[in-house]
mmCIF file of C-alpha atoms in Angstrom:
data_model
loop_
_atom_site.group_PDB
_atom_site.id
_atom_site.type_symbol
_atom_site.label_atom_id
_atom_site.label_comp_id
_atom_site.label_asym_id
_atom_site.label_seq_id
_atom_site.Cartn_x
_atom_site.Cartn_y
_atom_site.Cartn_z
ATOM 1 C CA UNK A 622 105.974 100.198 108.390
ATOM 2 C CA UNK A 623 102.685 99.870 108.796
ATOM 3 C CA UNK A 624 101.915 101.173 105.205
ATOM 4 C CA UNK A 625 98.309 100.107 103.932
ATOM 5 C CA UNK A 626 96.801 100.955 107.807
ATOM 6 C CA UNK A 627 93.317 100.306 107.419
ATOM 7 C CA UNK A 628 93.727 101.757 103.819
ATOM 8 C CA UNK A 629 91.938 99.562 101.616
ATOM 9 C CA UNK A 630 88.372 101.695 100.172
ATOM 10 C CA UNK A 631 86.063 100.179 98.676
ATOM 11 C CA UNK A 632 86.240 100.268 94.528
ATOM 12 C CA UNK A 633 83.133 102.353 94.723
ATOM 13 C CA UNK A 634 84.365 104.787 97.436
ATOM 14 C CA UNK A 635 87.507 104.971 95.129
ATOM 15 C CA UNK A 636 86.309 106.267 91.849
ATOM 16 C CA UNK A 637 83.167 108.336 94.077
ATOM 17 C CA UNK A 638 86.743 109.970 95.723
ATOM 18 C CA UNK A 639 88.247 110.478 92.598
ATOM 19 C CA UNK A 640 85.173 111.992 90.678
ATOM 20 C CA UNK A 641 85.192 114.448 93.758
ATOM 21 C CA UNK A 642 88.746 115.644 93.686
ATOM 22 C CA UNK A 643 89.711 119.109 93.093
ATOM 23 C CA UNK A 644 91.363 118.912 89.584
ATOM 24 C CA UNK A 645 93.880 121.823 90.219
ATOM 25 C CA UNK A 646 95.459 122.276 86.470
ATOM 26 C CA UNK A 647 98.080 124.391 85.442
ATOM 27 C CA UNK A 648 97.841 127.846 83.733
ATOM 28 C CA UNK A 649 98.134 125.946 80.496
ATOM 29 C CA UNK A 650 95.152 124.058 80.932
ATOM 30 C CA UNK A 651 91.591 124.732 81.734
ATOM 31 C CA UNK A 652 90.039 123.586 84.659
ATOM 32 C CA UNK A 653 88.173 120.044 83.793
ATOM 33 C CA UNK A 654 84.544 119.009 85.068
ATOM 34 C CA UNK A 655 84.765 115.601 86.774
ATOM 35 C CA UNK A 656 81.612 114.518 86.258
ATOM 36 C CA UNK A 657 80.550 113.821 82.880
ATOM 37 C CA UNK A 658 78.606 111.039 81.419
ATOM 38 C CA UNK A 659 80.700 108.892 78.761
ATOM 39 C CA UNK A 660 80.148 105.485 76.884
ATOM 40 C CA UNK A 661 80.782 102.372 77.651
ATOM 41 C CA UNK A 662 84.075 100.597 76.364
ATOM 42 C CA UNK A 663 83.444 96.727 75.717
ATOM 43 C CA UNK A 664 86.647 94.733 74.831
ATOM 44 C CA UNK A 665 87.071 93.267 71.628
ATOM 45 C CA UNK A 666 89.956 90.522 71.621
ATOM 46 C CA UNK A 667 93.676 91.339 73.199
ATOM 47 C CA UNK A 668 94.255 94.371 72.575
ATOM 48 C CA UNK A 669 91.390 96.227 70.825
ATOM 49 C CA UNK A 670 87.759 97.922 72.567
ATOM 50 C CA UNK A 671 85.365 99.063 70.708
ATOM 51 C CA UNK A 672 81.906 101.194 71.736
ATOM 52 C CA UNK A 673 79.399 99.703 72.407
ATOM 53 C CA UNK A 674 76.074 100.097 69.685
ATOM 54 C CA UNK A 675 73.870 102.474 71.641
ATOM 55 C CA UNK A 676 75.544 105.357 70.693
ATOM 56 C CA UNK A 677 77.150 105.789 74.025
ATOM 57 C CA UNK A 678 73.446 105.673 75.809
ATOM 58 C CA UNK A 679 74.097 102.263 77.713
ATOM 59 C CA UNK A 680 73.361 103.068 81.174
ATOM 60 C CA UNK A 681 75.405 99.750 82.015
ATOM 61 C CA UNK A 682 79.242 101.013 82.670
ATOM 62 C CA UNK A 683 82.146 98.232 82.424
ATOM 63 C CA UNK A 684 83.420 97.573 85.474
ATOM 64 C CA UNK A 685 87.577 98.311 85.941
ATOM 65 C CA UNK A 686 89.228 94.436 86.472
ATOM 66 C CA UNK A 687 92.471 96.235 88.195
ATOM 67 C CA UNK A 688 92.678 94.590 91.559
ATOM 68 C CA UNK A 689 92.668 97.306 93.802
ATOM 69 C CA UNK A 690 94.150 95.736 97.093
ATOM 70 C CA UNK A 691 97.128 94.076 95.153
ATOM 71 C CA UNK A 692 97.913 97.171 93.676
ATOM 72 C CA UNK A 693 98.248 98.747 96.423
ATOM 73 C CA UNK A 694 100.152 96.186 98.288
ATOM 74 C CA UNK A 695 102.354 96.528 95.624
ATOM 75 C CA UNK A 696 102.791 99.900 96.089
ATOM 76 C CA UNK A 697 103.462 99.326 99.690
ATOM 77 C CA UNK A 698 106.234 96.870 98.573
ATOM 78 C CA UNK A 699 108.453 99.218 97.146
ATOM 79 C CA UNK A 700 107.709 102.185 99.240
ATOM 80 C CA UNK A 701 110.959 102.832 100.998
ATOM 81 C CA UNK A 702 113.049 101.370 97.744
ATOM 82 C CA UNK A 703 111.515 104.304 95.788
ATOM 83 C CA UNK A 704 111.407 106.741 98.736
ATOM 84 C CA UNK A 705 115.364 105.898 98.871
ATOM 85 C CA UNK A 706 116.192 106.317 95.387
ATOM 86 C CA UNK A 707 113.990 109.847 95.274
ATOM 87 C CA UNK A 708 116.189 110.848 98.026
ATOM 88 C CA UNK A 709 119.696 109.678 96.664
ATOM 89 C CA UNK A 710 119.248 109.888 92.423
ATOM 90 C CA UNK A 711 116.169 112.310 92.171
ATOM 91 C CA UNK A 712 113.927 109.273 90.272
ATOM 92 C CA UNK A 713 113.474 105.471 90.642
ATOM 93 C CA UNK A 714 111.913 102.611 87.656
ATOM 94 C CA UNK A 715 110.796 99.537 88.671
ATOM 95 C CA UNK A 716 113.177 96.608 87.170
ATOM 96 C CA UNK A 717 113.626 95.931 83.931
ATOM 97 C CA UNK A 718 111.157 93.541 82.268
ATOM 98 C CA UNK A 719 109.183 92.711 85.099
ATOM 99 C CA UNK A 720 105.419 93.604 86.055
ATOM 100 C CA UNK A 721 105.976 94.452 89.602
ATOM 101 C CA UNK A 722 103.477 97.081 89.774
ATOM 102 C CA UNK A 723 100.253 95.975 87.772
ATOM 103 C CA UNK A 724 100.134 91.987 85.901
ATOM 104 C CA UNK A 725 100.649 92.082 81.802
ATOM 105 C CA UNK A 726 97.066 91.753 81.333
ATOM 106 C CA UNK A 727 95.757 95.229 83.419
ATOM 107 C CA UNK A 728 99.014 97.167 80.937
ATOM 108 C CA UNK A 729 97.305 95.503 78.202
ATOM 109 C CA UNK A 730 93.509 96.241 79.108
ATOM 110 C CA UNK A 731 94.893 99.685 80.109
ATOM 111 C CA UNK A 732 96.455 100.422 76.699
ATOM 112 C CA UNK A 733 93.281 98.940 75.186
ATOM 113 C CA UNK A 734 91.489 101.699 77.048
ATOM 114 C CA UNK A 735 93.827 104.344 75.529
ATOM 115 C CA UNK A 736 93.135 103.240 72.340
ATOM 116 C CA UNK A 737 89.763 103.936 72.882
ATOM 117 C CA UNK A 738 89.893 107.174 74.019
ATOM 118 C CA UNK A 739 91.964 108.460 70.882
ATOM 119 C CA UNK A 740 89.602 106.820 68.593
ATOM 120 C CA UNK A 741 86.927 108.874 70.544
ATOM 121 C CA UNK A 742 88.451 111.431 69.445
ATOM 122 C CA UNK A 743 89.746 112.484 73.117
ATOM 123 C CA UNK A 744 93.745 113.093 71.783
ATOM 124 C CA UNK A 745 94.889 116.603 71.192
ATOM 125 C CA UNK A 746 98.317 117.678 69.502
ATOM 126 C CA UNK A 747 100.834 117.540 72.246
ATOM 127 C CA UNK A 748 102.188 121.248 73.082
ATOM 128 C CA UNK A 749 105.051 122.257 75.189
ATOM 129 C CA UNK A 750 106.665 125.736 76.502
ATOM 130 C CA UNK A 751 109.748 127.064 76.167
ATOM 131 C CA UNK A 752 111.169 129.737 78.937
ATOM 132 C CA UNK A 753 113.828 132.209 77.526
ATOM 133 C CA UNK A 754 115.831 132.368 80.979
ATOM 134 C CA UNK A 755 116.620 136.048 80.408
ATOM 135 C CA UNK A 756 113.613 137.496 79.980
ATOM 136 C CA UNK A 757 111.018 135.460 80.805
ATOM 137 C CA UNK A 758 109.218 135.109 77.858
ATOM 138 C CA UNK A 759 106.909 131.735 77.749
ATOM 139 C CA UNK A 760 106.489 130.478 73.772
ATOM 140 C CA UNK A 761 104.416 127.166 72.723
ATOM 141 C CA UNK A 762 105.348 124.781 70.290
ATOM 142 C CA UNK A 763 103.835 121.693 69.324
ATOM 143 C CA UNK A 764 105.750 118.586 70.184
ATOM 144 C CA UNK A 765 105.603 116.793 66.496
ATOM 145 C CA UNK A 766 104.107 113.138 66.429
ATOM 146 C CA UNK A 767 102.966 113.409 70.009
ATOM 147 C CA UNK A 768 99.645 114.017 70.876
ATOM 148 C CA UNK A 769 97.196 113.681 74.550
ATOM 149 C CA UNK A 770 94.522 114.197 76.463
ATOM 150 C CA UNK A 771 93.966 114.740 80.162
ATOM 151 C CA UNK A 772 91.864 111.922 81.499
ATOM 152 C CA UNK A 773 89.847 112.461 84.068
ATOM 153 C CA UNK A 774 85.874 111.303 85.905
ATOM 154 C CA UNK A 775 84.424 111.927 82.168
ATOM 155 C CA UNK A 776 86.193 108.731 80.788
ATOM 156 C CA UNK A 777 85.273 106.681 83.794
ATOM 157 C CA UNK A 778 83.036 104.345 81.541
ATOM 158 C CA UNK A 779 85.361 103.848 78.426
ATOM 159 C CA UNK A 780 88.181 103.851 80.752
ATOM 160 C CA UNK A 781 87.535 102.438 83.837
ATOM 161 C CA UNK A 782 91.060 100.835 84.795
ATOM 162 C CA UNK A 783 93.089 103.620 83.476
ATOM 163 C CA UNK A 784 90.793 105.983 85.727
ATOM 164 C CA UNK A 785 90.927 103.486 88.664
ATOM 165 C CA UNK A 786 94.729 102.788 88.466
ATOM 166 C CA UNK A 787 94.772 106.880 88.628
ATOM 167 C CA UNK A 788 92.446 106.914 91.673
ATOM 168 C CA UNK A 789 94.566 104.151 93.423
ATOM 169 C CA UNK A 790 97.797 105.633 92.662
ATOM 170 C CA UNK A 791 96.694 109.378 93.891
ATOM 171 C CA UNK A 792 95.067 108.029 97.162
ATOM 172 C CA UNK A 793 98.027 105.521 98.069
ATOM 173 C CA UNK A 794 101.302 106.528 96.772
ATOM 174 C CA UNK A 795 101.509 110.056 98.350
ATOM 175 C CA UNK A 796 100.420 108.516 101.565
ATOM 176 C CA UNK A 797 103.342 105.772 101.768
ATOM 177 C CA UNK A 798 105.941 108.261 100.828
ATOM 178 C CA UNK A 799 104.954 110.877 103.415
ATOM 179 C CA UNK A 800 105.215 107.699 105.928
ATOM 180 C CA UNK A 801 108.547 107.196 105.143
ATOM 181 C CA UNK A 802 111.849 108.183 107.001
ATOM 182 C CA UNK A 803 111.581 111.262 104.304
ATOM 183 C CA UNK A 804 108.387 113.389 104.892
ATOM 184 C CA UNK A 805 107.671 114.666 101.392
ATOM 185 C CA UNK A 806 104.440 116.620 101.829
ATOM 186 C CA UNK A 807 103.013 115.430 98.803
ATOM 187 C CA UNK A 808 99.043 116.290 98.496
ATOM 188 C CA UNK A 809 96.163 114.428 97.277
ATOM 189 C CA UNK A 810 94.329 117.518 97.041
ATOM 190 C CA UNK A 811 94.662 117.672 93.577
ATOM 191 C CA UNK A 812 96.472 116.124 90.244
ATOM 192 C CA UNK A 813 97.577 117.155 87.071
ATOM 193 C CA UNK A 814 97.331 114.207 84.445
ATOM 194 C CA UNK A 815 98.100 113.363 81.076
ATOM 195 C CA UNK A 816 97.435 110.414 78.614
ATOM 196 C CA UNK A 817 99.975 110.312 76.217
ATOM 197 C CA UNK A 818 100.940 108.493 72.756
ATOM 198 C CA UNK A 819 104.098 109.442 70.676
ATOM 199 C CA UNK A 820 104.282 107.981 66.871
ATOM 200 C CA UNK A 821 106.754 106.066 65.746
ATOM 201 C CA UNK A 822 108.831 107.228 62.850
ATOM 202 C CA UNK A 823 111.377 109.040 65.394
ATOM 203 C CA UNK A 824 109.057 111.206 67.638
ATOM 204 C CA UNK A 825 110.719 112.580 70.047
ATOM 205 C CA UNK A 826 109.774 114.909 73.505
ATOM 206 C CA UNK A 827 112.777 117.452 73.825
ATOM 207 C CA UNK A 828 114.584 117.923 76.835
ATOM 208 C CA UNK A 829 112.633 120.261 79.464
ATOM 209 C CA UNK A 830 111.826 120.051 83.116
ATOM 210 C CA UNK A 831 108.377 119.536 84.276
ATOM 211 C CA UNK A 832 107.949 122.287 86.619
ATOM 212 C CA UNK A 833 110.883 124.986 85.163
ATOM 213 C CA UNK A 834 108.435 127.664 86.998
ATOM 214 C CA UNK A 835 107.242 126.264 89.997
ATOM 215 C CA UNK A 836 105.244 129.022 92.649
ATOM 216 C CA UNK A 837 106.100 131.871 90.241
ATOM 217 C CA UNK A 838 103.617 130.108 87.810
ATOM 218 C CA UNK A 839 101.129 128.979 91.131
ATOM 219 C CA UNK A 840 102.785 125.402 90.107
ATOM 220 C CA UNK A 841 102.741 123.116 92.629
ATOM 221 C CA UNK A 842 103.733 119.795 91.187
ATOM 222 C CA UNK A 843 106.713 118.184 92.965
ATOM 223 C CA UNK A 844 106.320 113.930 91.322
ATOM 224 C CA UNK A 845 106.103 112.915 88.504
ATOM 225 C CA UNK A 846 104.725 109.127 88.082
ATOM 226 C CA UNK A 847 104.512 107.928 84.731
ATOM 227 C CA UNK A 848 103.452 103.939 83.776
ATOM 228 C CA UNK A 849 104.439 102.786 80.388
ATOM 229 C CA UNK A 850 101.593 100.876 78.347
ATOM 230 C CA UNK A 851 103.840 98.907 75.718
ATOM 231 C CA UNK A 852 103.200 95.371 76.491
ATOM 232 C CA UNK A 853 104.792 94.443 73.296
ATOM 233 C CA UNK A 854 107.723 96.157 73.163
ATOM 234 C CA UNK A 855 111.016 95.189 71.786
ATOM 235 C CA UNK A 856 114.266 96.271 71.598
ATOM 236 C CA UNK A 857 115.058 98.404 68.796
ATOM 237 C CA UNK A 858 111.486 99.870 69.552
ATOM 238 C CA UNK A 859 113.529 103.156 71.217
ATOM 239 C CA UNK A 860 111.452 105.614 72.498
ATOM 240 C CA UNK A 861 113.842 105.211 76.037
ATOM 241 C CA UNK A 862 113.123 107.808 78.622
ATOM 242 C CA UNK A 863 116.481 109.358 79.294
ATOM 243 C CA UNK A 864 116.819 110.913 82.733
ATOM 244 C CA UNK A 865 119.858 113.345 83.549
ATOM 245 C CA UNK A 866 121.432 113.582 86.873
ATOM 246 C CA UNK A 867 124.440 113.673 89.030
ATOM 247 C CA UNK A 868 127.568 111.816 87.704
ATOM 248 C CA UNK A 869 127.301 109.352 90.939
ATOM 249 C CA UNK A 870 124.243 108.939 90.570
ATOM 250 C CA UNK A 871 123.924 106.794 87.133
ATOM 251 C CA UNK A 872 123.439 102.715 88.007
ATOM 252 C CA UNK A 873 125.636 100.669 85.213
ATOM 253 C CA UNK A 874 123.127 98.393 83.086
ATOM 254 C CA UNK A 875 124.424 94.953 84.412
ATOM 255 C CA UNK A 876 124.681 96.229 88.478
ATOM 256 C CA UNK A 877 123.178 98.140 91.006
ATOM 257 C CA UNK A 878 126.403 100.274 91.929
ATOM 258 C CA UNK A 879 126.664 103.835 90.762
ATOM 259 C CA UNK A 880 128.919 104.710 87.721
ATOM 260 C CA UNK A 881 130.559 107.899 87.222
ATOM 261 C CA UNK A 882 130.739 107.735 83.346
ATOM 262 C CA UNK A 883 127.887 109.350 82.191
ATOM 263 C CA UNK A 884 125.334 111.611 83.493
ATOM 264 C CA UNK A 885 121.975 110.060 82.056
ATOM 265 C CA UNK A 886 120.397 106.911 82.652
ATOM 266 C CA UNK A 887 118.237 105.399 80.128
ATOM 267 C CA UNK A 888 114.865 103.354 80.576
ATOM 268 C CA UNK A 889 113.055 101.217 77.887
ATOM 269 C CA UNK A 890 109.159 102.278 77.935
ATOM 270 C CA UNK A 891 108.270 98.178 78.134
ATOM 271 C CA UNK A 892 104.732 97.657 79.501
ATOM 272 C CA UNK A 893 104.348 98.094 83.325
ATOM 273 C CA UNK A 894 107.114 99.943 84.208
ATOM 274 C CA UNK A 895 107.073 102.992 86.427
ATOM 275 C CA UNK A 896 109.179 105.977 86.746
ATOM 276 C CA UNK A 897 108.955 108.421 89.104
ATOM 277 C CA UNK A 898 111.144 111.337 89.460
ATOM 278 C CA UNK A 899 111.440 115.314 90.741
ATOM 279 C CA UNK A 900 108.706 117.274 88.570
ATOM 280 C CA UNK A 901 110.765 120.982 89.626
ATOM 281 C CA UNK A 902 114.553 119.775 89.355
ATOM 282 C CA UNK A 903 114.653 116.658 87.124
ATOM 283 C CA UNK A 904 115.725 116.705 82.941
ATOM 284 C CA UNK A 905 114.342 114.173 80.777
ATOM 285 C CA UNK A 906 113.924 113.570 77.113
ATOM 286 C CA UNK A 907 112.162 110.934 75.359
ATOM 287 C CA UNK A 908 114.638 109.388 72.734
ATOM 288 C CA UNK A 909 113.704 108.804 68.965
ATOM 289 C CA UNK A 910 110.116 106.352 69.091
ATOM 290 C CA UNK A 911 110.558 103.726 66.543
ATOM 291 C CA UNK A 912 112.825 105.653 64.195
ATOM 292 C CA UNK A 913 112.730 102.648 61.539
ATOM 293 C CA UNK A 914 108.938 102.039 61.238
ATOM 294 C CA UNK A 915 105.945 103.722 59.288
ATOM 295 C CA UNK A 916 104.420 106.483 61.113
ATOM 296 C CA UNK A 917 101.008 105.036 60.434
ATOM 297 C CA UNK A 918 102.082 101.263 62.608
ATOM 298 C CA UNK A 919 100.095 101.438 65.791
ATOM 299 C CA UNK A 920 101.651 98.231 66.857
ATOM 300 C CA UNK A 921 104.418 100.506 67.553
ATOM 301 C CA UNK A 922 102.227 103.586 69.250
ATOM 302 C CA UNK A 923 104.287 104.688 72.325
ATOM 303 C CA UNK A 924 101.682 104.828 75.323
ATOM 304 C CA UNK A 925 102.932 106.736 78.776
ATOM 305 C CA UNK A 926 99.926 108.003 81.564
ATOM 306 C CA UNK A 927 101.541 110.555 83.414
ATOM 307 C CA UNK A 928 100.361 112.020 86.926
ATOM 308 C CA UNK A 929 101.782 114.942 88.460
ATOM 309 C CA UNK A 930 101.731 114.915 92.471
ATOM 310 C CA UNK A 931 101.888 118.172 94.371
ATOM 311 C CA UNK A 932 103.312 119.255 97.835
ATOM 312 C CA UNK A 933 101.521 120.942 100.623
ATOM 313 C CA UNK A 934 105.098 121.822 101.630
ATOM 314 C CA UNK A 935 105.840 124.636 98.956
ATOM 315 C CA UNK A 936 109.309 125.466 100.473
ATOM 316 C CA UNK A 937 110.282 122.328 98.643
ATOM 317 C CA UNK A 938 109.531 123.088 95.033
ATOM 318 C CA UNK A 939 113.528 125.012 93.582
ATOM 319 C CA UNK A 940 114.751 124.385 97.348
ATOM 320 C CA UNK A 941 118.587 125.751 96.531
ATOM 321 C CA UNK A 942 119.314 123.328 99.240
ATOM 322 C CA UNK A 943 118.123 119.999 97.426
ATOM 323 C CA UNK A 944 121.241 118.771 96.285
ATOM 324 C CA UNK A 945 119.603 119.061 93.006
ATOM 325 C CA UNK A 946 118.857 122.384 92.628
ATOM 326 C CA UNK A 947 121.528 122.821 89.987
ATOM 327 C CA UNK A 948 120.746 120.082 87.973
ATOM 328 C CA UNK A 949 118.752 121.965 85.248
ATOM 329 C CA UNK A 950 121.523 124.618 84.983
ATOM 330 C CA UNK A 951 124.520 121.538 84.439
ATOM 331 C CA UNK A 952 122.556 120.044 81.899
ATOM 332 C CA UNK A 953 120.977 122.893 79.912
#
């Protein structure tokens, strides 16, 4: 497969794309400029960034240290493992305790970056909607010890390899699926994204499907890509994404052959790792973050970024044919 073509922009052309892009949010969230000025992050030691002293004046941004091409030769890499696993499970993680994707130190400069954003003040309480299946009727709640933002061109220079890894990702990834044997006409014509930390102290996210509403709520989003930014987590640190699916479909811990014994699969949110799975038919929860530990440890802050993919194809999105259209109904 001649994945990466003659696909490899320029870092400039990148970030000029993303800046550019049509940021198509959901009815929950307003639409976001693109284009705002920010300050400039400065690193300060492993795993700390501070602003710099101008009072976010400098007119000298940080340049992002990702390494674009790798990236997306890593991408490339596992393009028909995760196309396969979309197609038979409904999700796919890169392997346990490995950096496949992005090297320890970009998970650790990109958590860094987060860091810096919430003590920007750029985290919100976390929210969430329940849908009463009988009649419709949409109520918020606030998801407790969880709280976001939506980064975006704004955060470019206090974020600039959490907004390039985005760029990469949305101008790559759909690309080298939709090259596959399965044609999944996902877009880059827009993104939904979200930046988000969950306390420890046993936050949870509750169980809910990304896109319950799909066209009837103009909802487009069809993948959901999340990277974990936990370099230093541990076992016992909990906070596991658990994704439901088919019986047949779970992998047993010490193989790669499908057990029928449960109908969830768990994944540890250790640094690097990426999940992907069906935004309109997939169930997930995030289990208990760090039930033993103080609320106020930050060592123990559970960081996911999040980006939502869409399709061109719309016939996709609650296809009754997908052999998971059911899914939400088994589990729920």
């Amino acid at each position: 497969m001649n994945a990466l073509k003659s696909y490899l922009p320029r870092r400039s052309n990148i970030v000029s794309s993303f800046m550019r892009c049509t940021n198509q949010w959901t009815s929950s969230s307003p639409r976001r400029d693109l284009n705002k000025s920010l300050r400039v992050c400065i690193p300060l030691g492993s795993m700390r960034c501070h602003f710099s002293s101008g009072g976010g004046n400098s007119s000298e941004p940080i340049d992002p240290i990702i390494d674009v091409a790798s990236f997306q030769n890593s991408l490339s890499k596992y393009a028909d493992e995760i196309s396969s696993s979309l197609t038979l499970k409904g999700f796919y993680s890169t392997p346990d305790d490995t950096y496949s994707i992005l090297p320890k130190h970009i998970i650790e400069t990109m958590r860094c970056q987060s860091i810096n954003l919430r003590d920007n003040s750029r985290f919100e309480q976390s929210w969430s909607e329940r849908i009463d299946a009988a009649t419709g009727t949409v109520t918020r709640f606030d998801k407790e010890g969880v709280f976001a933002c939506e980064p975006d061109g704004r955060d470019y220079h206090s974020a600039p390899d959490l907004i390039m890894y985005m760029s990469v990702l949305l101008q790559t990834l759909p690309e080298l699926l939709n090259g596959t044997e399965e044609n999944y006409g996902l877009s880059v014509s827009s993104f939904n994204a979200k930046l988000a930390v969950t306390s420890p102290g046993g936050s949870v996210y509750p169980i809910h499907i990304d896109n319950p509403q799909g066209i009837a709520a103009n909802d487009t989003r069809k993948l959901t890509c999340i990277i974990y930014l936990n370099p230093d987590y541990c076992d016992g640190d909990g906070g596991e994404l658990r994704i439901y699916h088919k019986s047949n479909t779970s992998m047993n811990k010490d193989s790669e052959e499908p057990s029928s014994d449960k109908k969830y699969t768990d994944f540890k949110p250790d640094g690097g790792r990426m999940v992907l799975f069906w935004s309109d038919v997939i169930p997930h929860e995030v289990l208990a973050t760090s039930p033993n530990s103080s609320i106020n440890d930050a060592s123990k802050d559970r960081y996911a970024l999040t980006l939502w993919i869409p399709t061109a194809n719309i016939e996709t999105i609650h296809d009754p044919r997908s052999k998971f259209a059911t899914l939400g109904n088994e589990v729920f």
